[in-house]
Coordinates of N, CA and C in Angstrom, one line a residue:
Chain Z
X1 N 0.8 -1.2 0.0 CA 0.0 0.0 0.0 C 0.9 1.2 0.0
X2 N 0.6 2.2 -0.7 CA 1.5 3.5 -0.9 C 0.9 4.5 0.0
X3 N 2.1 4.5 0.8 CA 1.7 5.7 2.2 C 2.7 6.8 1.7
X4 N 1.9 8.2 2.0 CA 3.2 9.3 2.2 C 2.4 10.2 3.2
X5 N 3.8 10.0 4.0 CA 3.4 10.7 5.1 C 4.3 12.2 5.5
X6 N 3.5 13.0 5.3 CA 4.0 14.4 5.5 C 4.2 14.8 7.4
X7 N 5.8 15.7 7.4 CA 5.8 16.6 9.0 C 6.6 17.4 8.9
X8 N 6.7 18.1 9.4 CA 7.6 19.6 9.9 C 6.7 21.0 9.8
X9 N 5.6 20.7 9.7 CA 4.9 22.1 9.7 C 4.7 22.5 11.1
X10 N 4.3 23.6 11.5 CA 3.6 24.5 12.5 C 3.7 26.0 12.0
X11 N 4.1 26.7 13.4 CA 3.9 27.9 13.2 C 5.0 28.8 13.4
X12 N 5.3 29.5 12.2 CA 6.4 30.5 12.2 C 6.4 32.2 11.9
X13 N 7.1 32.8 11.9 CA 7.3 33.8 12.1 C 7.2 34.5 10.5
X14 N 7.0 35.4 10.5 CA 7.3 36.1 9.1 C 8.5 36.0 8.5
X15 N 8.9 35.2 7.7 CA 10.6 36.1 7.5 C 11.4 34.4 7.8
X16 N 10.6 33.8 8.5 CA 11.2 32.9 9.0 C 11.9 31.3 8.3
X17 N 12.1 30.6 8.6 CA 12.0 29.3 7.7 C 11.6 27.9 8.1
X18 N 11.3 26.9 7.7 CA 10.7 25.4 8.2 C 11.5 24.6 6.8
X19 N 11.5 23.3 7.4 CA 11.8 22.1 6.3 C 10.6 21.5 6.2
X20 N 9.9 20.8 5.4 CA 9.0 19.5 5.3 C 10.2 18.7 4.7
X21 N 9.2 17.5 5.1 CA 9.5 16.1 4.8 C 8.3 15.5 4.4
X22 N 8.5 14.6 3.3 CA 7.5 13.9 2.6 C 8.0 11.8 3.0
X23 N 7.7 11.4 4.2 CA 8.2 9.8 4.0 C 7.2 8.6 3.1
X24 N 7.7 8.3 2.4 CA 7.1 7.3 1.1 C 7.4 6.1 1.4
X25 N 6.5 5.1 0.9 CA 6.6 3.6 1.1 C 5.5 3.0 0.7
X26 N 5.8 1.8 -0.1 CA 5.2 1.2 -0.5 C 5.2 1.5 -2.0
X27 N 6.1 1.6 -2.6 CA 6.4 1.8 -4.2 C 8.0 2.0 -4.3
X28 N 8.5 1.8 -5.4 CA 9.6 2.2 -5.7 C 10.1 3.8 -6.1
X29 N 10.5 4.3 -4.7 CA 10.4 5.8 -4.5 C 11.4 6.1 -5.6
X30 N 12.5 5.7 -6.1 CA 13.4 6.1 -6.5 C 12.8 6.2 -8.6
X31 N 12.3 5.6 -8.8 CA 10.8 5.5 -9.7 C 10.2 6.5 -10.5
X32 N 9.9 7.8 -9.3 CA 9.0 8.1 -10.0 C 9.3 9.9 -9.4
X33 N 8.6 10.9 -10.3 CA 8.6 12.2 -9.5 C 7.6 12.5 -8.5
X34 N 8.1 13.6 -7.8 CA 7.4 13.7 -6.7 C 6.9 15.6 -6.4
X35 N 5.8 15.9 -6.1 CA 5.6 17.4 -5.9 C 4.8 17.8 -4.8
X36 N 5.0 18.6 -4.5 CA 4.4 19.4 -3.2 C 3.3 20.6 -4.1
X37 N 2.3 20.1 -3.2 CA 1.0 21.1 -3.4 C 0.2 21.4 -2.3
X38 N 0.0 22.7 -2.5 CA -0.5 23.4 -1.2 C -2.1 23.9 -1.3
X39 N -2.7 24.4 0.3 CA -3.8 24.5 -0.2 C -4.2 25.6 0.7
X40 N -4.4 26.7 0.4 CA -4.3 27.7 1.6 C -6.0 27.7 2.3
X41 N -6.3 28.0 3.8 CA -7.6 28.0 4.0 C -8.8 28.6 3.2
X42 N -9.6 27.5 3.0 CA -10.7 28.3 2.0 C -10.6 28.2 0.5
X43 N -9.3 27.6 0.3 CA -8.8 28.2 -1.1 C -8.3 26.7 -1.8
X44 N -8.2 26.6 -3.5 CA -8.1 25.8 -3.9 C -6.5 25.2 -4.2
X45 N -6.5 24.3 -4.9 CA -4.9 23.7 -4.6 C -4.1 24.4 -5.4
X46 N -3.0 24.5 -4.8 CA -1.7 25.3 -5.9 C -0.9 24.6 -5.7
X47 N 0.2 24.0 -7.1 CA 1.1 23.0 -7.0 C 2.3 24.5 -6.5
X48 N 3.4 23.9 -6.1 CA 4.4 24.5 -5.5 C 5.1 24.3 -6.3
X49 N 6.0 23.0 -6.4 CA 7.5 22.9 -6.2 C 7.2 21.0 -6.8
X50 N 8.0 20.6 -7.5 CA 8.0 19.3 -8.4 C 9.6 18.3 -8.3
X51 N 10.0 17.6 -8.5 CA 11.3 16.9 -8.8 C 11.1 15.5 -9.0
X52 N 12.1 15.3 -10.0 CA 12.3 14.6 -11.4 C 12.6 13.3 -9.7
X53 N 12.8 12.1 -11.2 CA 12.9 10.9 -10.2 C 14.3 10.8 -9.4
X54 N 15.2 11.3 -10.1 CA 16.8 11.3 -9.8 C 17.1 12.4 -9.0
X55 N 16.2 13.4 -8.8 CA 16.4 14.6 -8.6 C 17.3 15.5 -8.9
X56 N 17.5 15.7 -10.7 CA 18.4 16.0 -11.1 C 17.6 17.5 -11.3
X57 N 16.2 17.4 -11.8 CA 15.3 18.4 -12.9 C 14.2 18.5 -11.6
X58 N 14.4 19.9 -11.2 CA 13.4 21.0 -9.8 C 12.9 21.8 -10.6
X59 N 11.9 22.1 -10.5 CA 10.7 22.4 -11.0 C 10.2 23.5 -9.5
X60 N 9.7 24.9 -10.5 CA 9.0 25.8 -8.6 C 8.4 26.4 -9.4
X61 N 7.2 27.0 -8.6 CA 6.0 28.1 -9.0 C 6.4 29.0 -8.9
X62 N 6.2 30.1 -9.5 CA 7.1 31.3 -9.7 C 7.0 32.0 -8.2
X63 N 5.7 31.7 -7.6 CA 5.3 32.4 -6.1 C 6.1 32.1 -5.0
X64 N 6.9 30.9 -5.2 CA 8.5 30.3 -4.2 C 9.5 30.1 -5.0
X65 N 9.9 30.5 -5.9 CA 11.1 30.4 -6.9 C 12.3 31.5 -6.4
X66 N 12.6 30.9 -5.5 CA 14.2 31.3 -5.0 C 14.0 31.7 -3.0
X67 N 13.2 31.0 -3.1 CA 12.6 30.8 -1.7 C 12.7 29.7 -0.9
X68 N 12.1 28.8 -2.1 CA 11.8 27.5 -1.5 C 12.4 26.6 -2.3
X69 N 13.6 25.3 -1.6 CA 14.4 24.5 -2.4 C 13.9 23.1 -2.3
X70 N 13.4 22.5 -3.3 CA 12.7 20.9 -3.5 C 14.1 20.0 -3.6
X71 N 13.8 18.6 -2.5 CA 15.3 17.9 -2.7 C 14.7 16.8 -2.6
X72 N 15.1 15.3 -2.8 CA 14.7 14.5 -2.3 C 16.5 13.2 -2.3
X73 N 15.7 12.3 -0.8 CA 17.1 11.3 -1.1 C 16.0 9.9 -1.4
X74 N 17.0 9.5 -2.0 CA 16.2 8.5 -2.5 C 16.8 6.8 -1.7
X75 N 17.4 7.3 -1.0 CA 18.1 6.4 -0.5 C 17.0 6.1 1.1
X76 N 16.1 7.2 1.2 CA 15.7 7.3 2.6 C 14.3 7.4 2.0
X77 N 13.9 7.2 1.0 CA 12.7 7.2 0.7 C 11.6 8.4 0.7
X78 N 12.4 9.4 0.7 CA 12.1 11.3 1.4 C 12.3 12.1 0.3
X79 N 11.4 12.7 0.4 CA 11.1 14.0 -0.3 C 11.2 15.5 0.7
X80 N 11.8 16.5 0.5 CA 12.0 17.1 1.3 C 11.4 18.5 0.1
X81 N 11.2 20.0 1.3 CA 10.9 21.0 0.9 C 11.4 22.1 2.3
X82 N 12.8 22.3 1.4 CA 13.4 23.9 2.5 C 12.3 24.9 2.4
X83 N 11.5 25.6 2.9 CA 11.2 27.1 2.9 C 11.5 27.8 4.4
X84 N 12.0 29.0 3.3 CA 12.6 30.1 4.0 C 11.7 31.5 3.2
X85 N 12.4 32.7 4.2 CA 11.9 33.7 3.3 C 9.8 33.5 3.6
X86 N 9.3 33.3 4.6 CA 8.0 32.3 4.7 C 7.6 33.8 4.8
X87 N 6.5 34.2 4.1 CA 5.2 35.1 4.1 C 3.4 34.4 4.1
X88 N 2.9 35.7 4.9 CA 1.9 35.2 5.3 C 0.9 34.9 4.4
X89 N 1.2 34.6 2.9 CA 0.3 34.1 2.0 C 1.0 32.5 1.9
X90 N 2.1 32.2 2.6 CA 2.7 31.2 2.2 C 1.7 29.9 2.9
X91 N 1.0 30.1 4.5 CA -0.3 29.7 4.9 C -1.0 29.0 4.1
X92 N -1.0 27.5 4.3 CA -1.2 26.5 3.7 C -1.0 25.3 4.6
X93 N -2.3 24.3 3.9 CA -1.3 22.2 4.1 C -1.1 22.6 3.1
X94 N 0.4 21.6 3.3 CA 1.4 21.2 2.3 C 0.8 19.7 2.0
X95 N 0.5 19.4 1.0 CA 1.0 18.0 0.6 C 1.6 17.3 -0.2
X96 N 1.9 16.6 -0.3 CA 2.9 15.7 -1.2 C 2.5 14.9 -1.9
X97 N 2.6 14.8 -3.2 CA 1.7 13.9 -4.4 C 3.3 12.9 -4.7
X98 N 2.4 11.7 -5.0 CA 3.5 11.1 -6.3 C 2.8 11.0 -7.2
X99 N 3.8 11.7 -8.1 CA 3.3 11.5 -10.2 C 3.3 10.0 -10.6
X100 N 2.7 9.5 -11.4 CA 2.7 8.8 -12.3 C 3.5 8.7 -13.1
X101 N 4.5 9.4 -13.4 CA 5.7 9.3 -14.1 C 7.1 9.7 -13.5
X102 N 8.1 9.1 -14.1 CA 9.3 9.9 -13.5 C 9.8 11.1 -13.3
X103 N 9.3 11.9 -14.8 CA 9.5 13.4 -15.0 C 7.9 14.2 -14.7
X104 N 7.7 15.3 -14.3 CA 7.2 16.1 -14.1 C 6.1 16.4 -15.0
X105 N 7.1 16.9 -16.5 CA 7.0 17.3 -17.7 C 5.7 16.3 -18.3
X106 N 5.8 14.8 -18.2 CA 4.9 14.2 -18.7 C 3.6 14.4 -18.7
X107 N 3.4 15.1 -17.3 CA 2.0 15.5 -17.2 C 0.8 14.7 -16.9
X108 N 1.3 13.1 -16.3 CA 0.4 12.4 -16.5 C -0.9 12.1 -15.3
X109 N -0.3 13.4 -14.2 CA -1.0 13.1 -12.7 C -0.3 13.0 -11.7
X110 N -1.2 12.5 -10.5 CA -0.7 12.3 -9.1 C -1.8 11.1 -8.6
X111 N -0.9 9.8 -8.4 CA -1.9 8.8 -8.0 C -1.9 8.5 -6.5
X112 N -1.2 9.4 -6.0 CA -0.9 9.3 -4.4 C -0.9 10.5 -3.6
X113 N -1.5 10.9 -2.8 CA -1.5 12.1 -2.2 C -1.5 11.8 -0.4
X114 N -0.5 12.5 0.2 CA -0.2 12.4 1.6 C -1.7 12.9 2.6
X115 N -1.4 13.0 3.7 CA -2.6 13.7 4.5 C -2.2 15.2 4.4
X116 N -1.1 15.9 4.7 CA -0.8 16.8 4.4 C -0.4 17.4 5.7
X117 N 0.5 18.7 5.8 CA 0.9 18.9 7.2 C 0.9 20.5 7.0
X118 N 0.2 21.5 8.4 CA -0.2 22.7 8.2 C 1.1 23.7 8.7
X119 N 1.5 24.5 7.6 CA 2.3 25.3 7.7 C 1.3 26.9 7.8
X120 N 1.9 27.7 9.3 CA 0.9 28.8 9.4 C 1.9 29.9 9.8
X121 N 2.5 31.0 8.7 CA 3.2 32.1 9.0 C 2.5 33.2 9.6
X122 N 2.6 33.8 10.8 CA 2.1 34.5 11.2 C 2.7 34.9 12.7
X123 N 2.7 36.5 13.0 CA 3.1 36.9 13.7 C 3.0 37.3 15.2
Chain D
X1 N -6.2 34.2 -10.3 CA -6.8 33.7 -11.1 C -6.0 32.5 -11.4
X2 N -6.7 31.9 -11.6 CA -6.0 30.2 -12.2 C -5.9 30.2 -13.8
X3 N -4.8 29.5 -14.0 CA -4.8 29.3 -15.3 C -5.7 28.6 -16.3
X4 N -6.0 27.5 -15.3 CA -7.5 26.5 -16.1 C -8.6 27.4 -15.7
X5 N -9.6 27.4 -16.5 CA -10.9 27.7 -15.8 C -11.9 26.9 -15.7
X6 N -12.5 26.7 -14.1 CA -13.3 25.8 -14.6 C -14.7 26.3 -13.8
X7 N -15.9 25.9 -13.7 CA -17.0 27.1 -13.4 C -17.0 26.4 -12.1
X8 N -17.3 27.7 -11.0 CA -17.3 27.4 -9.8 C -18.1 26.2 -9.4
X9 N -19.0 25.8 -9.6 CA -20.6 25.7 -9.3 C -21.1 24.7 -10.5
X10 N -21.4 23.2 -9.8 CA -22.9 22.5 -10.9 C -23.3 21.9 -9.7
X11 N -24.9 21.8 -10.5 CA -25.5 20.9 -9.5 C -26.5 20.0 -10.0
X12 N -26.6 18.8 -9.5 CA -28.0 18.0 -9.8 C -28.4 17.4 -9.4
X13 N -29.5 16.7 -9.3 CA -30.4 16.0 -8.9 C -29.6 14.3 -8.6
X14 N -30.5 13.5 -7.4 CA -29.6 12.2 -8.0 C -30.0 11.7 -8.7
X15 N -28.8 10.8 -9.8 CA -29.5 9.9 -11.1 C -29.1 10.6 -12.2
X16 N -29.2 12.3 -12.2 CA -29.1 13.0 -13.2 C -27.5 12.9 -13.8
X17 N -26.8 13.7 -15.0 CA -25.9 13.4 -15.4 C -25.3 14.9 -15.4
X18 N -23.8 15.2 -15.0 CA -23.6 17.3 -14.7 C -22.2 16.9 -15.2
X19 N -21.5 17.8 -16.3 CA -20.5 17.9 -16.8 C -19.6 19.4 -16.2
X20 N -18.5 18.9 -16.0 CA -17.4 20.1 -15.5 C -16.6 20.3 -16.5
X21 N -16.6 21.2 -17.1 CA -15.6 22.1 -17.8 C -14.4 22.4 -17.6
X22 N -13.0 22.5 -17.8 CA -11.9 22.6 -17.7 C -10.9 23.5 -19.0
X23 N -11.2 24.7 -18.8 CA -10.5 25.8 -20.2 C -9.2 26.0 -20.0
X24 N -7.8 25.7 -21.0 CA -6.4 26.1 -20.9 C -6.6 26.8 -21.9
X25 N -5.0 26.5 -22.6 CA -4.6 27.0 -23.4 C -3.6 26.5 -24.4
X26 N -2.8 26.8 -25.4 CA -2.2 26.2 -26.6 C -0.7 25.4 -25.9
X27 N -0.2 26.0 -24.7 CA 0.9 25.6 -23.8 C 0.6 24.5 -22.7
X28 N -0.8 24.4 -21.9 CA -1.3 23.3 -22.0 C -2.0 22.3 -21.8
X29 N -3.3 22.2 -22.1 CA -4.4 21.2 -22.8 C -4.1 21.0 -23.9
X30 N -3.7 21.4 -24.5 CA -3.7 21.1 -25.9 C -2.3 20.2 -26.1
X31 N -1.4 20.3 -25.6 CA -0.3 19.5 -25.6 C -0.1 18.7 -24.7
X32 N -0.5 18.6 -23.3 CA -0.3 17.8 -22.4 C -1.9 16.9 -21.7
X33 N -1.8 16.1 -21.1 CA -3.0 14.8 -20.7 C -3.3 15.6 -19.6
X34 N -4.3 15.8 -19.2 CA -5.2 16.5 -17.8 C -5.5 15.4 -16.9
X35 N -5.8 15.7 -16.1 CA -6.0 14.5 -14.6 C -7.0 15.4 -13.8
X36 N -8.3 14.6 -13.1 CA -8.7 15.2 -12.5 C -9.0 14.7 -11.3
X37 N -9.1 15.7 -9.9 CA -8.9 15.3 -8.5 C -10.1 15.4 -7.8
X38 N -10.7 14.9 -6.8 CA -11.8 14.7 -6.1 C -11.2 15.2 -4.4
X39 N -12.1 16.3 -3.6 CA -11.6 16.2 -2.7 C -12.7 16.5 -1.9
X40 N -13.3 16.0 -1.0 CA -14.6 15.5 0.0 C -13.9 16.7 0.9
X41 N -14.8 17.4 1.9 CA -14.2 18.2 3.0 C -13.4 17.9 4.0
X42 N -12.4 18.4 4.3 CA -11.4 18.1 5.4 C -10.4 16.5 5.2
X43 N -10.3 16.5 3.6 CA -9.5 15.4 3.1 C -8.9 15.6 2.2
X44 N -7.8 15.2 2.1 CA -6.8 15.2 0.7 C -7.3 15.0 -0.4
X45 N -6.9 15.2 -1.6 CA -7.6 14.9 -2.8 C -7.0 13.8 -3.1
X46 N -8.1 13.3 -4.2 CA -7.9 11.7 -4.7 C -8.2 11.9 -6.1
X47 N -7.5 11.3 -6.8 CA -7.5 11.3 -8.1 C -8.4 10.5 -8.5
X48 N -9.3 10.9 -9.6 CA -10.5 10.7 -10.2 C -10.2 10.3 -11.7
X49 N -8.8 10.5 -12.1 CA -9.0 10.8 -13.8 C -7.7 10.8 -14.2
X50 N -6.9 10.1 -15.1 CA -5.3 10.3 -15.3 C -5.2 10.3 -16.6
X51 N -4.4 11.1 -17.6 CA -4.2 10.8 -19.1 C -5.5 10.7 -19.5
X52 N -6.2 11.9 -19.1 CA -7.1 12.3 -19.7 C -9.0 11.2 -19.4
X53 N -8.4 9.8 -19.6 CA -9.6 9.1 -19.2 C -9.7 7.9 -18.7
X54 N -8.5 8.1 -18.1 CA -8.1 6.6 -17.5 C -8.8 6.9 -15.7
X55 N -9.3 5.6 -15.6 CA -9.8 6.0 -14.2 C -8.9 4.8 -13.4
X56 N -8.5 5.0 -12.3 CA -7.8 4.4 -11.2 C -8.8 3.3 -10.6
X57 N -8.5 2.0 -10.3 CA -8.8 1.1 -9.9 C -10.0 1.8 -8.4
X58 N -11.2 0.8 -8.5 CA -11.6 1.7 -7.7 C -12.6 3.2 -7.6
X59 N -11.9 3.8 -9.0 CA -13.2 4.9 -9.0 C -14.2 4.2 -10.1
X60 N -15.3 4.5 -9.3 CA -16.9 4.1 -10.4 C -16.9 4.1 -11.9
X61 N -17.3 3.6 -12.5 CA -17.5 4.4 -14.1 C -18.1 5.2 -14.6
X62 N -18.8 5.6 -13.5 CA -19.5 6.5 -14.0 C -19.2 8.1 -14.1
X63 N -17.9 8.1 -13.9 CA -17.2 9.3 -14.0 C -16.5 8.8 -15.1
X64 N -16.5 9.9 -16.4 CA -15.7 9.9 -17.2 C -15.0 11.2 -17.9
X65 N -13.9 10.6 -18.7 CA -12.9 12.4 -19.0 C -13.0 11.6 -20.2
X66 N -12.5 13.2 -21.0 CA -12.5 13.5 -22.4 C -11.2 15.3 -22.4
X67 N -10.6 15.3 -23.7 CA -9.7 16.4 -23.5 C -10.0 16.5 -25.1
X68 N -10.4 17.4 -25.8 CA -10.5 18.5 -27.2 C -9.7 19.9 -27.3
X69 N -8.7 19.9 -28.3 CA -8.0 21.3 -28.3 C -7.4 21.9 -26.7
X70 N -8.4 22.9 -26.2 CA -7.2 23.2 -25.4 C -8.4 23.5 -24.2
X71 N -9.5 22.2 -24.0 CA -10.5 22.0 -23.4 C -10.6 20.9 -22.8
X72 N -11.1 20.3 -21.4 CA -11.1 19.1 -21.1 C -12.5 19.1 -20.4
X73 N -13.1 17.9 -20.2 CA -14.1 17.9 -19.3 C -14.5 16.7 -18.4
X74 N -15.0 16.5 -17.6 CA -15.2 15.3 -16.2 C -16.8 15.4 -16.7
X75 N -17.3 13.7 -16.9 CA -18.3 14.0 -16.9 C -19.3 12.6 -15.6
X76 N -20.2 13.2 -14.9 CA -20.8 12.0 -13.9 C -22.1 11.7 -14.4
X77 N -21.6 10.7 -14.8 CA -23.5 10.1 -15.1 C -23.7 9.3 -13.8
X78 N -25.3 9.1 -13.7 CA -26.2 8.7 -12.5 C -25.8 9.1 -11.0
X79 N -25.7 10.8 -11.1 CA -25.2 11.4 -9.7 C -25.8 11.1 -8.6
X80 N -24.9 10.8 -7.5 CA -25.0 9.9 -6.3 C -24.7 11.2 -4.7
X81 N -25.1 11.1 -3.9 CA -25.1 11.6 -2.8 C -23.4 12.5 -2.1
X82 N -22.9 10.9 -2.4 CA -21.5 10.5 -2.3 C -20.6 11.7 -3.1
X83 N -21.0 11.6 -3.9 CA -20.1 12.6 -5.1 C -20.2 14.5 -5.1
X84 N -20.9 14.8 -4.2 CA -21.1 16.2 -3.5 C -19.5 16.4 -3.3
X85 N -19.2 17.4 -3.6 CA -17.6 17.8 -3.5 C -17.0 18.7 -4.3
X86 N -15.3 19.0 -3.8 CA -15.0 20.1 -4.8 C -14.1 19.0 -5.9
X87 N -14.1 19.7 -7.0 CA -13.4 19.0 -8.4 C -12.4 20.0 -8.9
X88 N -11.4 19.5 -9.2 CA -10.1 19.9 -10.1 C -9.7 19.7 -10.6
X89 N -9.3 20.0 -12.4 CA -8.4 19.7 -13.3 C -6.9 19.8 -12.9
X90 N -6.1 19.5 -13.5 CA -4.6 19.9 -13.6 C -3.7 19.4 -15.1
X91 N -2.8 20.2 -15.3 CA -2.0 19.5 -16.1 C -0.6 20.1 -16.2
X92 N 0.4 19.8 -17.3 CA 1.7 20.3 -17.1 C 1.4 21.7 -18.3
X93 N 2.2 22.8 -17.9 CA 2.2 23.7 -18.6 C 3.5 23.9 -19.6
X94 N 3.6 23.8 -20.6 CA 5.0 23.9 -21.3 C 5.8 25.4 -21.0
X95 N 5.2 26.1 -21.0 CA 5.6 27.5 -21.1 C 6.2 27.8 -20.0
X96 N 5.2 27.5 -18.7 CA 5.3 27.9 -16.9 C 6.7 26.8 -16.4
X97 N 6.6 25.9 -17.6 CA 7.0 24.2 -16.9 C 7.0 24.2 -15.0
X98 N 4.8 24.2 -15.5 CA 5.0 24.3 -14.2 C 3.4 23.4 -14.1
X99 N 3.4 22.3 -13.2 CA 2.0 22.0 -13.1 C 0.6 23.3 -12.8
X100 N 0.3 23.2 -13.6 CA -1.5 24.0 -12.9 C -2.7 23.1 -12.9
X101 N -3.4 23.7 -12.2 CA -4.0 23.4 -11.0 C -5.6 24.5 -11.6
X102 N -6.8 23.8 -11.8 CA -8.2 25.1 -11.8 C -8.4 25.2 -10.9
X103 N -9.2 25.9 -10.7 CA -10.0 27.1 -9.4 C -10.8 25.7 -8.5
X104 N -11.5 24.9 -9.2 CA -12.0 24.2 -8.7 C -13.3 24.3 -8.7
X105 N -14.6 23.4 -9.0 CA -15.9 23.4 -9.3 C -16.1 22.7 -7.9
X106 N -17.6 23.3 -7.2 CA -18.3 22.6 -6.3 C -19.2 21.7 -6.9
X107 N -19.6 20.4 -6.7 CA -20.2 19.6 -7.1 C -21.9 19.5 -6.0
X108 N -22.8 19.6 -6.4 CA -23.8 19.5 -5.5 C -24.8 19.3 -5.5
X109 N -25.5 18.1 -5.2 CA -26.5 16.9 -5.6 C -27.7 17.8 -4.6
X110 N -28.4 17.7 -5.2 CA -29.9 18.1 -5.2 C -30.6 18.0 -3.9

């Protein structure tokens, strides 16, 4: 069964920064791409931040593009998401999808989606 | 604003049949497969729809996808209680090389 389990959210400061972590199992993590999509209260989903199966090819939404760094090891089965620079539109669950494909680009979906973990910037 | 558009709002009766709309553009619907996601309140979303009309073990048949030009659409025949919820397209953008994501339609049975 394909679990992904998202943590590192709470509550931080304006200005401030947090890691997530994405833990995967039950598929061959190293396989496939992986992306973080967020969902702010009330509001509909916005993909963030994407990476290739090797994690060679990072993919960001222009709205965290030099903010927020997508990594993952594949050796630990983890998907990770640095944000720094955190503003109060950044206010969201974060979740963690796996694609259907290795690359991003294919465009073929997300057949897996975590429970999601709440990241809340505020002062 | 989102880059897909899809109309906030359908609703019908149960039994009846309600089509959701999904509008891109030439960068991409028209070049890339749409996937659509199902998400009940206070739950993650679950994918409904992949490569346009492939459904995932598990979802009904009576949900089906279709993608034309730089248009896609989710359609439910014999709507059910169950199926009240919000709905969203997505696909990859060539231009953004960036997944998008619609606004999201509420789904809502009679």
């Amino acid at each position: 069964e394909v679990q992904l389990l998202e943590s590192g959210g709470g509550l931080v400061q304006p200005g401030g920064s947090l890691r997530l972590s994405c833990a995967a199992s039950g598929f061959n993590f190293r396989n496939f791409a992986m992306s973080w999509v967020r969902q702010a209260p009330g509001k509909g989903l916005e993909w963030v931040s994407g990476l290739s199966h090797s994690g060679a090819t990072p993919y960001y939404a222009d709205s965290v593009r030099g903010r927020f760094t997508v990594s993952r090891d594949n050796s630990k089965n983890t998907l990770y998401l640095q944000m720094s620079g955190l503003r109060v539109e950044d206010t969201a669950i974060y979740y963690c999808a796996k694609c259907l494909s290795d690359y991003d680009s294919d465009g073929y979906g997300f057949d897996h989606w975590g429970q999601g973990t709440l990241v809340t910037a505020s002062s | 604003q989102s880059v897909l558009t899809q109309p906030p709002s359908v609703s019908g009766t149960p039994g009846q049949g309600v089509t959701i709309s999904c509008s891109g553009s030439t960068s991409n619907i028209r070049k890339n497969p749409v996937s659509w996601y199902q998400q009940l309140p206070g739950t993650a979303p679950k994918v409904l729809m992949y490569r346009d009309n492939r459904r995932p073990s598990g979802v009904p048949d009576r949900f089906s996808g279709s993608r034309s030009g730089t248009s896609a659409s989710l359609a439910i025949t014999g709507l059910q209680p169950e199926d009240e919820a919000q709905y969203y397209c997505a696909t990859w953008d060539d231009s953004l090389n960036a997944w998008v994501f619609g606004g999201g339609t509420t789904v809502t049975v009679l």
